[in-house]
Amino acid sequence: AGLGLGSRVLWREVRTPRDNEAETHAPGGLVPAPALCGAGGALLHASNTAPLAGLYRVGGWSHPGGGLPHAGMSGALVAGLIVEGEHWRGSR
């Protein structure tokens, strides 16, 4: 970025999908990507509701995204949708 910080770098680690696969045992090293707000929402995670009635999405590839905390949150969101109905949008 032109800040002249290169001399301060103490170490650098380059990670590949193979590194991720070796550590996480995820096929092909695939891990959920962060939800990005750009591109008119095209890069956001899938919503928890699906086009098929009664089918819900939960986990790292659905809203709100990857990681154990977010997977738990998506489970809580889907539980609310099941119990409260499709118009439920979380605690307010």
mmCIF file of C-alpha atoms in Angstrom:
data_model
loop_
_atom_site.group_PDB
_atom_site.id
_atom_site.type_symbol
_atom_site.label_atom_id
_atom_site.label_comp_id
_atom_site.label_asym_id
_atom_site.label_seq_id
_atom_site.Cartn_x
_atom_site.Cartn_y
_atom_site.Cartn_z
ATOM 1 C CA ALA A 1 0.000 0.000 0.000
ATOM 2 C CA GLY A 2 3.042 2.241 -0.197
ATOM 3 C CA LEU A 3 3.411 2.624 3.577
ATOM 4 C CA GLY A 4 6.936 1.208 3.768
ATOM 5 C CA LEU A 5 6.005 -1.517 6.236
ATOM 6 C CA GLY A 6 7.866 -4.331 4.439
ATOM 7 C CA SER A 7 10.890 -4.033 6.699
ATOM 8 C CA ARG A 8 8.680 -4.615 9.757
ATOM 9 C CA VAL A 9 7.263 -7.956 8.592
ATOM 10 C CA LEU A 10 8.515 -10.632 10.975
ATOM 11 C CA TRP A 11 7.066 -13.664 9.173
ATOM 12 C CA ARG A 12 4.706 -14.540 6.384
ATOM 13 C CA GLU A 13 2.566 -17.616 5.840
ATOM 14 C CA VAL A 14 1.015 -18.576 2.523
ATOM 15 C CA ARG A 15 -1.909 -20.998 2.804
ATOM 16 C CA THR A 16 -3.402 -23.035 0.003
ATOM 17 C CA PRO A 17 -6.600 -25.092 -0.241
ATOM 18 C CA ARG A 18 -4.416 -28.193 0.339
ATOM 19 C CA ASP A 19 -3.248 -26.713 3.662
ATOM 20 C CA ASN A 20 -6.880 -26.151 4.667
ATOM 21 C CA GLU A 21 -7.812 -29.683 3.622
ATOM 22 C CA ALA A 22 -4.963 -31.163 5.671
ATOM 23 C CA GLU A 23 -6.022 -29.263 8.791
ATOM 24 C CA THR A 24 -9.820 -29.295 8.487
ATOM 25 C CA HIS A 25 -10.400 -32.474 6.456
ATOM 26 C CA ALA A 26 -12.835 -30.455 4.334
ATOM 27 C CA PRO A 27 -13.009 -31.881 0.778
ATOM 28 C CA GLY A 28 -10.757 -29.870 -1.498
ATOM 29 C CA GLY A 29 -9.917 -27.544 1.381
ATOM 30 C CA LEU A 30 -13.191 -25.704 0.900
ATOM 31 C CA VAL A 31 -14.208 -23.542 3.805
ATOM 32 C CA PRO A 32 -17.145 -21.128 3.803
ATOM 33 C CA ALA A 33 -16.242 -17.726 2.452
ATOM 34 C CA PRO A 34 -17.186 -14.562 4.317
ATOM 35 C CA ALA A 35 -20.385 -12.885 3.223
ATOM 36 C CA LEU A 36 -19.487 -9.922 1.048
ATOM 37 C CA CYS A 37 -21.836 -6.984 0.633
ATOM 38 C CA GLY A 38 -20.691 -5.876 -2.820
ATOM 39 C CA ALA A 39 -21.945 -6.887 -6.255
ATOM 40 C CA GLY A 40 -25.530 -5.992 -5.436
ATOM 41 C CA GLY A 41 -25.803 -8.784 -2.891
ATOM 42 C CA ALA A 42 -24.789 -11.506 -5.373
ATOM 43 C CA LEU A 43 -22.002 -12.675 -3.032
ATOM 44 C CA LEU A 44 -24.107 -12.926 0.118
ATOM 45 C CA HIS A 45 -24.762 -16.295 1.726
ATOM 46 C CA ALA A 46 -28.008 -18.032 0.838
ATOM 47 C CA SER A 47 -30.994 -17.156 2.993
ATOM 48 C CA ASN A 48 -32.200 -19.646 5.575
ATOM 49 C CA THR A 49 -35.458 -20.208 3.722
ATOM 50 C CA ALA A 50 -35.496 -22.188 0.480
ATOM 51 C CA PRO A 51 -37.915 -22.092 -2.458
ATOM 52 C CA LEU A 52 -39.361 -25.456 -1.380
ATOM 53 C CA ALA A 53 -41.856 -25.039 1.480
ATOM 54 C CA GLY A 54 -40.580 -26.580 4.714
ATOM 55 C CA LEU A 55 -36.945 -26.717 3.560
ATOM 56 C CA TYR A 56 -34.452 -24.575 5.466
ATOM 57 C CA ARG A 57 -30.726 -23.933 5.056
ATOM 58 C CA VAL A 58 -28.398 -24.097 8.064
ATOM 59 C CA GLY A 59 -24.624 -23.988 8.374
ATOM 60 C CA GLY A 60 -21.555 -22.355 6.944
ATOM 61 C CA TRP A 61 -22.865 -21.897 3.405
ATOM 62 C CA SER A 62 -26.078 -20.189 4.500
ATOM 63 C CA HIS A 63 -26.865 -16.938 6.332
ATOM 64 C CA PRO A 64 -25.060 -15.639 8.400
ATOM 65 C CA GLY A 65 -21.976 -17.563 7.213
ATOM 66 C CA GLY A 66 -19.117 -19.825 8.202
ATOM 67 C CA GLY A 67 -17.586 -20.711 11.528
ATOM 68 C CA LEU A 68 -19.059 -22.394 14.571
ATOM 69 C CA PRO A 69 -20.673 -19.251 16.029
ATOM 70 C CA HIS A 70 -22.380 -18.420 12.735
ATOM 71 C CA ALA A 71 -23.480 -22.026 12.177
ATOM 72 C CA GLY A 72 -25.090 -21.910 15.618
ATOM 73 C CA MET A 73 -26.748 -18.605 14.778
ATOM 74 C CA SER A 74 -28.146 -19.996 11.527
ATOM 75 C CA GLY A 75 -29.556 -22.936 13.509
ATOM 76 C CA ALA A 76 -31.212 -20.536 15.934
ATOM 77 C CA LEU A 77 -32.632 -18.498 13.053
ATOM 78 C CA VAL A 78 -34.109 -21.575 11.407
ATOM 79 C CA ALA A 79 -35.556 -22.766 14.736
ATOM 80 C CA GLY A 80 -37.287 -19.379 15.028
ATOM 81 C CA LEU A 81 -38.622 -19.653 11.471
ATOM 82 C CA ILE A 82 -40.024 -23.104 12.190
ATOM 83 C CA VAL A 83 -41.618 -22.131 15.504
ATOM 84 C CA GLU A 84 -42.749 -18.570 14.720
ATOM 85 C CA GLY A 85 -43.401 -18.805 10.980
ATOM 86 C CA GLU A 86 -41.883 -17.460 7.796
ATOM 87 C CA HIS A 87 -42.347 -13.790 8.717
ATOM 88 C CA TRP A 88 -40.123 -14.108 11.816
ATOM 89 C CA ARG A 89 -36.920 -12.062 11.488
ATOM 90 C CA GLY A 90 -35.157 -12.689 14.793
ATOM 91 C CA SER A 91 -35.390 -11.042 18.149
ATOM 92 C CA ARG A 92 -36.227 -7.369 18.088
#
